[in-house]
Amino acid sequence: MTDVTMTVNGLPRSASVPPETTLLQLLREQFNLTGAKLGCDVGDCGACTVIVDGQAVNACLMLAGQADGRQVLTIEGLASRERLHPIQKTFENSGGLQCGFCGPGVLLSTKALLDENPNPSTQEIRDALSGNLCRCTGYTKMIEAVQEAARRLREESPAQLTHAQI
Amino acid sequence: MDDKTKVLEREQLDIESLRESDVDLRLPAVVPREPYPIEPLAPDARQQTRAVGQRATRSDGRLHGLGQTRYIDDLSFPGMLHARIKRAGIASARIKRIDTSAAEAMPGVMAVLTGKEIPTNSFGPSFQDQPVLVDDLVFHAGDGVAAVAAVTEQIANEAVAKIVVEYEPLPAVLDPVAAMREDSPKVHAPDSNIYASKVIRKGDIEKGFAESDHIFEGRFSTQMIEHVSLEPHAAIADWDANGRLTIWATIGRITLARSDMARTLKLPMSRIRIIGTVVGGNFGGKNEITQEPALALLSKKTGRPVKGVFTRGEEFTSTTTRHPIVMDYKSGVTNDGRIIVRQIRLVLDGGAYCSWSETTLGKACILAPGPYKIDNLVAEAFVVYTNKTMTGAMRGFGAPQVCFAYESHMDDIAKALGKDPLEIRLLNAFDEGSPSPTGQVLHSVVVKESLRKAADRFGWEPRS
Amino acid sequence: MRAFGYVAAKDVGHAVALLGEHGAKAKVLAGGTDLLVDLKFAADGPEVIVDITRLDELKDIAIVDDGLRIGALVTHADLMRSPIIGDMFPALADAAHSIGAVQTRNLGTLAGNLITCVPSMDSGPALIALDASVTVAGPSGRRQMPLTDLFVGPRKTSLKPAELLIDIAIPKENLGKPLAFEKFGLRKGQALALVNAAASFWIDRDKSVFVAPRIALGAVAPTVIRAPKAEAYLGGRKISAEAMAEAGRIAATEAKPISDFRASADYRRDLIAVLVKRALANAQARATTKEKELVA
């Protein structure tokens, strides 16, 4: 068994799992964080995207052991008790999510992008989302949502972002 | 004494006035005749109401963004088992032997199921030509040969690998056009491979071709396309002690599914409850049952809920796809580009099972001539069994394929005649009141207006 | 996934010892983007996974005495973010950017891409065009070999079971050599190369002739290959667009592309000629820009 301890959405979590457990299985089955989805299991669709130590990664391509000691942010960690994260608000407003299955992955890829690049061009947004496949929306509303979220985040002061920024 | 009597007299209303006092409240004994309007009520069109024209957000958008939407694979029940289906991996074969003993002996494997145990081993939305698990003959590589239910997915996968199946390979039919020939092997012998057909006839095509200034022919083919909804097919089956089956499924047609399940399980529909959950994309691919009868029987055998989630690979091999169509077009036109006759043959690759092919066939055939005024027309369409992945419903239902054909054909004609591709379409397109290929008089026809408006917006320059 | 043993190596020595102990039954986990797919779908697999992701000594990009060293755990994203790479070899960042998508670039390593060794690898051509070498650690110590010697065939390297790739090195004499990388795929994201190509050459002081030209091609032979005839044609020749185009045509004859469902061999030959010409032109443009920066 592999023993892992990591910070998930700001809280320490531990588990003892078979070594072949992927980070995705750990999150979904051990920690009951079912936001990250199993879409292809080979790192093509991005439905399993989570943020590990500030970088967007495919959770299906990591073993649980690789995340030991790391900071993991899942979709469940984006909103705070007080409010939705601006990215969640703008995707809701723009109609950027239809069936919603790709949603958690897309929103986390967006977060990773905006944390590094607060004013992305349309091409940079496309590049950042190129690892997240969506069969419903055609991406246009998503790109609008990312641009609007970027604008809102630029206007906010750091104090307004109450949730721990991982 | 006299005063008291007077008071009583004053306060005692006479019975007649009492009888009359509620006359205003009473309904008439006979309802007065009132004329009801004969004309249908016409709503006030284009009147601004409080609801119409307002921007609305999707009611599920918030839950999706929070990751709170529960799809089937996010559901879990106490004691739930995981199912995995063994796939044939061979296009056409006879099954000589299935040996599940090694799988059954594995710790953690709670049940194994084969086709022989299915009460009625056939289902389908139009023809019931698909086995739940193949028993004697394999019809395509994506067929399920056996199913296991185990305490973990890992054990289920290992158990499936331990099931031994001996196949006797049979000739496989892979080309739908070749499959139409009498001497072709029959996928569902002894029936013909052509399992449905449709023909539309209008006018006189011989006369039309005789009167044409030019005749153009072309063959257009489209490929098999898979929906790739981000959520794979998934379902959970569970029984209760009253013999009622509950299925959580990604299916878009609940009553059809209950009816198919009732037939395969030989169970009254009243005992089957299907809960259609939030689905992660359907696009036509989740409109019929797939693994649900197998999951139901595994659940019955084990007395526990059983969940099955297709792998992405199974989505390609074992679920329906868009029909590839081979489309032959022959059109006769006048010198100025007016189409006076069109002859079309469509051959739809119908895969191993019918699924929604009949509907697709009908739609493709009706739409095949395109939105153009053609007086002389024959459109013949066939859907043909092959030993390949099932073809069924996918957004468009046959329309996208024929649109590719008739529009490419139109461009070829325009180029050959030296005509502007837009002008030739404006010359031939439907007008208000034009009949469809099946004779339906069409209203609200805006083909030409749309083309002109689009050309204007694109900045289309005439070209020939 | 089927079960396997798992151990996290503490340092390079420990990793080599573990690999020596388990031999062919062990596989190295670095980025995992290819390994985990294999573990999920291959018929049989390793009994032990040796996780080297904690070995910080393999994560550096540094200019040292004998050249530029890129550690084995440097990811494609690291290459894109590195100021050294951005300044000296932006084409390596281009090649890294053309691989997969954000998520796979954050995990996948340059070394891993080389070791998976598919003919269409995007990491190989630019490094081959810089005469790169690799350092390998094994039971008998470390050795260095030209990168070309690492590639044996599709999915086959010359690494022995107990060996670990430590770094990729670009020789001192090639630091700052103008370099360009071109890739053509059927789409812009998560695309396999139908053909990729890299070119590098020095421009002499008179700015008139090609010096030490290198052309490398991918996806058109069992491994990444050089185009020696095209290189010989260019060496000492006056720099011109016509010469670049001709070099492209010659390079196309030196490749052995196949026809598959993505493209025909003829189409790939056409692509080689175009991509080599573009890579040469872009390398020259990079050189000109650099000179302007130095002068300014």
Coordinates of N, CA, C and O in Angstrom, one line a residue, chain B residues 315-457:
Chain B
E315 N -16.9 3.0 -26.0 CA -17.7 4.0 -26.6 C -17.6 3.9 -28.2 O -18.5 4.1 -28.9
F316 N -16.4 3.6 -28.6 CA -16.1 3.5 -30.1 C -16.5 2.2 -30.6 O -17.0 2.1 -31.8
T317 N -16.3 1.1 -29.9 CA -16.6 -0.3 -30.5 C -18.0 -0.7 -30.2 O -18.5 -1.5 -31.0
S318 N -18.6 -0.3 -29.1 CA -19.8 -1.0 -28.7 C -21.0 -0.1 -28.5 O -22.0 -0.5 -27.9
T319 N -21.0 1.2 -29.0 CA -22.1 2.0 -28.9 C -22.4 2.5 -30.4 O -21.6 2.4 -31.2
T320 N -23.6 3.1 -30.6 CA -23.9 3.5 -31.9 C -23.1 4.7 -32.4 O -22.6 5.5 -31.6
T321 N -23.0 4.8 -33.7 CA -22.3 5.8 -34.4 C -23.1 6.4 -35.5 O -24.2 5.9 -35.8
R322 N -22.6 7.4 -36.2 CA -23.3 8.0 -37.3 C -23.1 7.1 -38.5 O -22.0 6.7 -38.8
H323 N -24.2 6.9 -39.3 CA -24.1 6.1 -40.5 C -23.2 6.6 -41.6 O -23.4 7.8 -42.0
P324 N -22.2 5.9 -42.0 CA -21.5 6.2 -43.2 C -22.5 6.0 -44.4 O -23.2 5.0 -44.4
I325 N -22.5 6.9 -45.3 CA -23.4 6.7 -46.5 C -22.6 6.9 -47.8 O -21.8 7.8 -47.9
V326 N -22.8 6.0 -48.7 CA -22.3 6.1 -50.0 C -23.4 6.7 -50.9 O -24.5 6.1 -51.0
M327 N -23.2 7.9 -51.5 CA -24.3 8.6 -52.1 C -23.9 8.8 -53.6 O -22.9 9.5 -53.9
D328 N -24.7 8.2 -54.5 CA -24.5 8.4 -55.9 C -25.6 9.4 -56.4 O -26.8 9.2 -56.2
Y329 N -25.1 10.5 -57.0 CA -26.0 11.5 -57.5 C -25.8 11.6 -59.0 O -24.7 11.6 -59.6
K330 N -26.9 11.8 -59.7 CA -26.9 12.0 -61.2 C -28.0 13.1 -61.4 O -29.1 12.9 -61.1
S331 N -27.5 14.2 -62.0 CA -28.4 15.3 -62.2 C -28.4 15.8 -63.6 O -27.3 15.8 -64.2
G332 N -29.6 16.1 -64.2 CA -29.6 16.7 -65.5 C -30.0 18.2 -65.4 O -30.9 18.5 -64.7
V333 N -29.2 19.0 -66.0 CA -29.5 20.4 -65.9 C -29.6 21.1 -67.3 O -29.1 20.5 -68.3
T334 N -30.3 22.2 -67.3 CA -30.3 23.0 -68.6 C -29.0 23.8 -68.7 O -28.2 23.9 -67.8
N335 N -28.9 24.5 -69.8 CA -27.7 25.3 -70.0 C -27.5 26.4 -69.0 O -26.4 26.7 -68.7
D336 N -28.6 26.9 -68.5 CA -28.5 28.0 -67.6 C -28.4 27.5 -66.1 O -28.5 28.3 -65.2
G337 N -28.3 26.2 -65.9 CA -28.0 25.6 -64.6 C -29.3 25.2 -63.8 O -29.2 25.0 -62.6
R338 N -30.4 25.2 -64.5 CA -31.6 24.7 -63.8 C -31.6 23.2 -63.7 O -31.5 22.5 -64.7
I339 N -31.8 22.7 -62.5 CA -31.9 21.2 -62.4 C -33.3 20.7 -62.8 O -34.3 21.1 -62.1
I340 N -33.3 19.9 -63.8 CA -34.7 19.4 -64.2 C -34.9 17.9 -63.8 O -36.0 17.4 -63.8
V341 N -33.8 17.2 -63.4 CA -34.0 15.8 -63.1 C -32.8 15.4 -62.1 O -31.7 15.9 -62.3
R342 N -33.2 14.6 -61.1 CA -32.1 14.1 -60.2 C -32.4 12.7 -59.9 O -33.5 12.3 -59.5
Q343 N -31.4 11.9 -59.9 CA -31.5 10.5 -59.5 C -30.4 10.2 -58.5 O -29.3 10.5 -58.6
I344 N -30.9 9.6 -57.4 CA -30.0 9.5 -56.2 C -30.1 8.0 -55.7 O -31.2 7.4 -55.7
R345 N -29.0 7.5 -55.4 CA -29.0 6.2 -54.6 C -28.1 6.4 -53.4 O -27.0 6.8 -53.4
L346 N -28.7 6.0 -52.2 CA -28.0 6.1 -51.0 C -27.8 4.7 -50.4 O -28.8 3.9 -50.4
V347 N -26.6 4.4 -50.0 CA -26.4 3.1 -49.3 C -25.9 3.4 -48.0 O -24.7 3.9 -47.8
L348 N -26.7 3.2 -47.0 CA -26.3 3.5 -45.6 C -25.6 2.2 -45.0 O -26.2 1.1 -45.1
D349 N -24.4 2.4 -44.4 CA -23.8 1.3 -43.7 C -24.5 1.1 -42.4 O -24.4 1.9 -41.5
G350 N -25.3 0.1 -42.3 CA -26.2 -0.1 -41.2 C -25.6 -0.8 -40.0 O -26.3 -1.1 -39.0
G351 N -24.3 -1.1 -40.0 CA -23.7 -1.8 -38.9 C -24.3 -3.1 -38.6 O -25.0 -3.7 -39.3
A352 N -24.0 -3.6 -37.3 CA -24.4 -5.0 -37.0 C -25.9 -5.0 -36.6 O -26.5 -6.1 -36.7
Y353 N -26.4 -3.9 -36.1 CA -27.8 -4.0 -35.7 C -28.6 -2.7 -36.2 O -28.0 -1.7 -36.5
C354 N -29.9 -2.8 -36.2 CA -30.7 -1.7 -36.8 C -30.7 -0.5 -35.9 O -30.5 0.6 -36.5
S355 N -30.8 -0.5 -34.7 CA -30.9 0.7 -33.8 C -31.9 1.7 -34.4 O -33.0 1.3 -34.7
W356 N -31.5 2.9 -34.7 CA -32.4 3.9 -35.2 C -32.2 4.1 -36.8 O -32.4 5.1 -37.3
S357 N -31.7 3.0 -37.4 CA -31.4 3.1 -38.8 C -32.6 3.4 -39.7 O -32.5 4.1 -40.7
E358 N -33.8 2.9 -39.3 CA -35.0 3.2 -40.2 C -35.3 4.6 -40.2 O -35.6 5.2 -41.3
T359 N -35.2 5.3 -39.1 CA -35.5 6.7 -39.0 C -34.5 7.5 -39.8 O -34.8 8.4 -40.6
T360 N -33.2 7.1 -39.7 CA -32.1 7.8 -40.4 C -32.3 7.6 -41.9 O -32.1 8.5 -42.6
L361 N -32.7 6.4 -42.3 CA -32.9 6.1 -43.7 C -34.0 7.0 -44.3 O -33.8 7.7 -45.3
G362 N -35.1 7.1 -43.5 CA -36.2 7.9 -44.0 C -35.8 9.4 -44.2 O -36.1 10.0 -45.2
K363 N -35.1 9.9 -43.2 CA -34.8 11.3 -43.2 C -33.8 11.6 -44.3 O -33.9 12.5 -45.1
A364 N -32.8 10.7 -44.4 CA -31.7 10.9 -45.4 C -32.4 10.9 -46.8 O -32.1 11.7 -47.7
C365 N -33.3 10.0 -47.0 CA -33.9 9.8 -48.3 C -34.7 11.1 -48.7 O -34.6 11.6 -49.8
I366 N -35.5 11.6 -47.8 CA -36.4 12.7 -48.0 C -35.5 14.0 -48.3 O -35.8 14.8 -49.1
L367 N -34.4 14.1 -47.5 CA -33.6 15.3 -47.6 C -32.6 15.2 -48.7 O -31.9 16.2 -49.1
A368 N -32.4 14.0 -49.3 CA -31.3 13.8 -50.2 C -31.3 14.7 -51.5 O -30.3 15.2 -51.9
P369 N -32.5 15.0 -52.0 CA -32.4 15.9 -53.2 C -32.0 17.4 -52.9 O -31.7 18.1 -53.8
G370 N -32.1 17.8 -51.6 CA -31.7 19.1 -51.3 C -32.8 20.1 -51.4 O -33.9 19.7 -51.9
P371 N -32.7 21.3 -50.9 CA -33.8 22.2 -50.9 C -33.9 22.9 -52.3 O -33.9 24.1 -52.4
Y372 N -34.1 22.1 -53.3 CA -34.1 22.6 -54.7 C -35.3 22.1 -55.4 O -35.8 21.0 -55.2
K373 N -35.9 22.9 -56.3 CA -37.1 22.6 -57.1 C -36.7 21.6 -58.2 O -36.0 22.0 -59.1
I374 N -37.1 20.4 -58.1 CA -36.7 19.4 -59.1 C -38.0 18.6 -59.5 O -38.7 18.0 -58.6
D375 N -38.4 18.7 -60.8 CA -39.7 18.1 -61.2 C -39.6 16.6 -61.3 O -40.6 16.0 -61.2
N376 N -38.4 16.1 -61.7 CA -38.3 14.7 -62.0 C -37.3 14.1 -61.0 O -36.1 14.5 -61.1
L377 N -37.7 13.1 -60.2 CA -36.8 12.7 -59.1 C -37.0 11.2 -58.8 O -38.2 10.8 -58.8
V378 N -35.9 10.5 -58.6 CA -36.0 9.2 -58.0 C -34.9 9.2 -56.9 O -33.7 9.5 -57.2
A379 N -35.3 8.9 -55.7 CA -34.3 8.8 -54.6 C -34.6 7.4 -54.0 O -35.6 7.2 -53.5
E380 N -33.5 6.6 -54.1 CA -33.6 5.2 -53.5 C -32.6 5.1 -52.4 O -31.5 5.5 -52.6
A381 N -33.1 4.6 -51.3 CA -32.1 4.5 -50.2 C -32.2 3.1 -49.6 O -33.3 2.5 -49.4
F382 N -31.1 2.6 -49.2 CA -31.0 1.3 -48.6 C -30.1 1.3 -47.3 O -29.1 2.0 -47.3
V383 N -30.5 0.6 -46.3 CA -29.6 0.5 -45.2 C -29.2 -1.0 -45.1 O -30.1 -1.9 -45.2
V384 N -28.0 -1.2 -44.9 CA -27.4 -2.6 -45.1 C -26.6 -3.0 -43.9 O -25.8 -2.3 -43.3
Y385 N -26.9 -4.3 -43.5 CA -26.1 -4.8 -42.4 C -24.6 -5.0 -42.8 O -24.3 -5.4 -43.9
T386 N -23.7 -4.7 -41.8 CA -22.3 -5.1 -42.0 C -21.8 -5.6 -40.6 O -22.5 -5.4 -39.6
N387 N -20.7 -6.3 -40.6 CA -20.2 -6.7 -39.3 C -19.3 -5.7 -38.6 O -18.2 -6.0 -38.2
K388 N -19.9 -4.5 -38.6 CA -19.1 -3.4 -38.0 C -19.9 -2.7 -36.9 O -21.0 -3.1 -36.6
T389 N -19.3 -1.7 -36.3 CA -19.9 -1.0 -35.2 C -21.3 -0.6 -35.6 O -21.6 -0.1 -36.7
M390 N -22.2 -0.7 -34.6 CA -23.6 -0.3 -34.8 C -23.7 1.2 -35.3 O -23.0 2.0 -34.8
T391 N -24.7 1.4 -36.2 CA -24.9 2.8 -36.5 C -26.3 3.2 -36.1 O -27.2 2.3 -36.2
G392 N -26.5 4.4 -35.6 CA -27.8 4.7 -35.1 C -28.1 6.2 -35.1 O -27.6 6.9 -36.0
A393 N -28.7 6.7 -34.1 CA -29.1 8.1 -34.1 C -27.9 9.0 -33.7 O -27.2 8.7 -32.8
M394 N -27.7 10.0 -34.5 CA -26.7 11.1 -34.1 C -27.2 12.4 -34.8 O -27.5 12.4 -36.0
R395 N -27.2 13.4 -34.0 CA -27.8 14.7 -34.4 C -27.8 14.9 -35.9 O -26.7 15.0 -36.5
G396 N -29.0 15.0 -36.5 CA -29.0 15.2 -37.9 C -29.7 14.0 -38.6 O -30.4 14.2 -39.5
F397 N -29.5 12.8 -38.0 CA -30.3 11.7 -38.4 C -30.2 11.4 -39.9 O -31.2 11.1 -40.5
G398 N -29.1 11.6 -40.6 CA -29.0 11.4 -42.0 C -28.9 12.7 -42.8 O -28.5 12.7 -43.9
A399 N -29.2 13.8 -42.2 CA -29.2 15.1 -42.9 C -27.8 15.6 -43.2 O -27.6 16.0 -44.3
P400 N -26.9 15.5 -42.3 CA -25.6 16.0 -42.6 C -24.9 15.3 -43.7 O -24.2 16.0 -44.5
Q401 N -25.1 14.0 -43.8 CA -24.4 13.3 -44.9 C -24.9 13.7 -46.2 O -24.1 14.0 -47.2
V402 N -26.2 13.7 -46.4 CA -26.7 14.1 -47.8 C -26.5 15.5 -48.1 O -26.3 15.9 -49.3
C403 N -26.4 16.4 -47.1 CA -26.2 17.8 -47.3 C -24.8 17.9 -47.9 O -24.6 18.7 -48.9
F404 N -23.8 17.2 -47.4 CA -22.4 17.2 -47.9 C -22.5 16.8 -49.4 O -21.8 17.4 -50.2
A405 N -23.3 15.8 -49.7 CA -23.3 15.3 -51.1 C -24.0 16.3 -52.0 O -23.4 16.6 -53.0
Y406 N -25.2 16.7 -51.7 CA -25.9 17.6 -52.7 C -25.2 18.9 -52.8 O -25.3 19.5 -53.9
E407 N -24.6 19.4 -51.8 CA -23.9 20.7 -51.9 C -22.6 20.6 -52.7 O -22.3 21.5 -53.5
S408 N -21.9 19.5 -52.4 CA -20.6 19.3 -53.2 C -21.0 19.1 -54.7 O -20.3 19.6 -55.6
H409 N -22.1 18.3 -54.9 CA -22.5 18.1 -56.3 C -22.9 19.4 -57.0 O -22.5 19.6 -58.1
M410 N -23.5 20.3 -56.2 CA -23.9 21.6 -56.8 C -22.7 22.4 -57.1 O -22.7 23.0 -58.2
D411 N -21.7 22.3 -56.3 CA -20.5 23.1 -56.6 C -19.8 22.5 -57.8 O -19.3 23.3 -58.7
D412 N -19.8 21.2 -58.0 CA -19.2 20.6 -59.2 C -20.0 21.0 -60.4 O -19.3 21.3 -61.4
I413 N -21.3 21.1 -60.3 CA -22.1 21.5 -61.5 C -21.8 22.9 -61.8 O -21.6 23.3 -63.0
A414 N -21.8 23.8 -60.8 CA -21.5 25.2 -61.0 C -20.1 25.4 -61.7 O -20.0 26.1 -62.7
K415 N -19.1 24.7 -61.2 CA -17.8 24.8 -61.8 C -17.8 24.4 -63.2 O -17.2 25.0 -64.1
A416 N -18.4 23.2 -63.5 CA -18.4 22.7 -64.9 C -19.1 23.6 -65.8 O -18.7 23.8 -67.0
L417 N -20.2 24.3 -65.3 CA -20.9 25.2 -66.2 C -20.4 26.6 -66.3 O -20.8 27.5 -67.0
G418 N -19.4 26.8 -65.4 CA -18.8 28.2 -65.3 C -19.8 29.2 -64.7 O -19.8 30.3 -65.0
K419 N -20.5 28.7 -63.7 CA -21.5 29.5 -63.1 C -21.1 29.8 -61.6 O -20.4 29.1 -61.0
D420 N -21.6 31.0 -61.1 CA -21.3 31.3 -59.7 C -22.1 30.4 -58.8 O -23.3 30.1 -59.0
P421 N -21.4 29.7 -57.8 CA -22.1 28.8 -57.0 C -23.3 29.3 -56.2 O -24.2 28.6 -56.0
L422 N -23.2 30.6 -55.9 CA -24.4 31.2 -55.3 C -25.6 31.4 -56.2 O -26.7 31.0 -55.9
E423 N -25.3 31.9 -57.4 CA -26.3 32.1 -58.4 C -27.0 30.8 -58.8 O -28.3 30.8 -58.9
I424 N -26.3 29.7 -58.9 CA -26.9 28.5 -59.4 C -27.9 28.0 -58.3 O -28.9 27.4 -58.5
R425 N -27.5 28.3 -57.0 CA -28.4 27.8 -55.9 C -29.7 28.7 -55.9 O -30.8 28.3 -55.7
L426 N -29.4 30.0 -56.1 CA -30.6 30.9 -56.1 C -31.6 30.6 -57.2 O -32.8 30.7 -57.1
L427 N -31.0 30.1 -58.3 CA -31.8 29.7 -59.4 C -32.7 28.5 -59.1 O -33.9 28.4 -59.6
N428 N -32.2 27.6 -58.3 CA -32.9 26.3 -58.1 C -33.6 26.2 -56.7 O -34.4 25.3 -56.6
A429 N -33.3 27.1 -55.8 CA -33.8 26.8 -54.4 C -35.3 26.9 -54.3 O -36.0 27.6 -55.1
F430 N -35.8 26.3 -53.2 CA -37.2 26.3 -52.9 C -37.7 27.8 -52.8 O -37.0 28.7 -52.3
D431 N -39.0 27.9 -53.1 CA -39.7 29.2 -52.8 C -40.8 28.9 -51.9 O -41.1 27.7 -51.6
E432 N -41.5 29.9 -51.4 CA -42.7 29.7 -50.6 C -43.7 28.9 -51.3 O -44.0 29.2 -52.5
G433 N -44.2 27.8 -50.7 CA -45.2 27.0 -51.4 C -44.6 25.9 -52.2 O -45.3 25.0 -52.7
S434 N -43.3 25.8 -52.3 CA -42.7 24.7 -53.1 C -43.0 23.4 -52.4 O -43.1 23.3 -51.2
P435 N -43.1 22.3 -53.2 CA -43.4 21.0 -52.5 C -42.0 20.3 -52.1 O -41.1 20.4 -52.9
S436 N -42.0 19.6 -51.0 CA -40.9 18.8 -50.6 C -40.8 17.6 -51.5 O -41.8 17.4 -52.3
P437 N -39.7 16.9 -51.5 CA -39.7 15.7 -52.3 C -40.8 14.7 -52.1 O -41.2 14.0 -53.0
T438 N -41.4 14.7 -50.9 CA -42.6 13.8 -50.7 C -43.9 14.5 -50.8 O -44.9 14.0 -50.4
G439 N -43.9 15.7 -51.4 CA -45.2 16.4 -51.7 C -45.7 17.3 -50.7 O -46.8 17.9 -50.8
Q440 N -45.0 17.4 -49.6 CA -45.5 18.4 -48.5 C -45.3 19.8 -49.0 O -44.2 20.2 -49.5
V441 N -46.3 20.6 -48.9 CA -46.2 22.0 -49.3 C -45.5 22.8 -48.2 O -45.9 22.8 -47.1
L442 N -44.4 23.4 -48.6 CA -43.6 24.1 -47.6 C -43.9 25.5 -47.4 O -44.2 26.3 -48.4
H443 N -44.0 25.9 -46.1 CA -44.3 27.3 -45.8 C -43.1 27.9 -45.0 O -42.2 27.2 -44.5
S444 N -43.1 29.2 -44.9 CA -42.0 29.9 -44.2 C -40.7 29.5 -44.8 O -39.7 29.3 -44.1
V445 N -40.7 29.5 -46.1 CA -39.4 29.2 -46.8 C -38.6 30.4 -47.0 O -39.0 31.4 -47.6
V446 N -37.4 30.4 -46.5 CA -36.5 31.6 -46.5 C -35.1 31.2 -47.0 O -34.1 31.8 -46.7
V447 N -35.1 30.2 -47.9 CA -33.8 29.7 -48.4 C -33.1 30.8 -49.1 O -31.9 31.2 -48.8
K448 N -33.7 31.5 -50.1 CA -33.1 32.5 -50.9 C -32.7 33.7 -50.1 O -31.6 34.3 -50.3
E449 N -33.6 34.1 -49.2 CA -33.3 35.3 -48.4 C -32.1 35.0 -47.5 O -31.2 35.9 -47.3
S450 N -32.0 33.8 -47.0 CA -30.9 33.5 -46.1 C -29.6 33.5 -46.9 O -28.6 34.0 -46.4
L451 N -29.7 32.9 -48.1 CA -28.4 32.8 -48.9 C -28.0 34.3 -49.2 O -26.8 34.6 -49.1
R452 N -28.9 35.1 -49.6 CA -28.5 36.5 -50.0 C -28.0 37.2 -48.8 O -27.0 38.0 -48.9
K453 N -28.6 37.1 -47.7 CA -28.2 37.8 -46.5 C -26.8 37.3 -46.0 O -25.9 38.1 -45.7
A454 N -26.6 36.0 -46.1 CA -25.3 35.4 -45.7 C -24.2 35.9 -46.7 O -23.1 36.3 -46.3
A455 N -24.6 35.9 -48.0 CA -23.6 36.4 -49.0 C -23.2 37.8 -48.7 O -22.0 38.2 -48.8
D456 N -24.2 38.6 -48.3 CA -23.9 40.0 -48.1 C -23.0 40.1 -46.9 O -22.0 40.9 -46.9
R457 N -23.3 39.4 -45.8 CA -22.5 39.5 -44.6 C -21.1 38.9 -44.8 O -20.1 39.4 -44.2

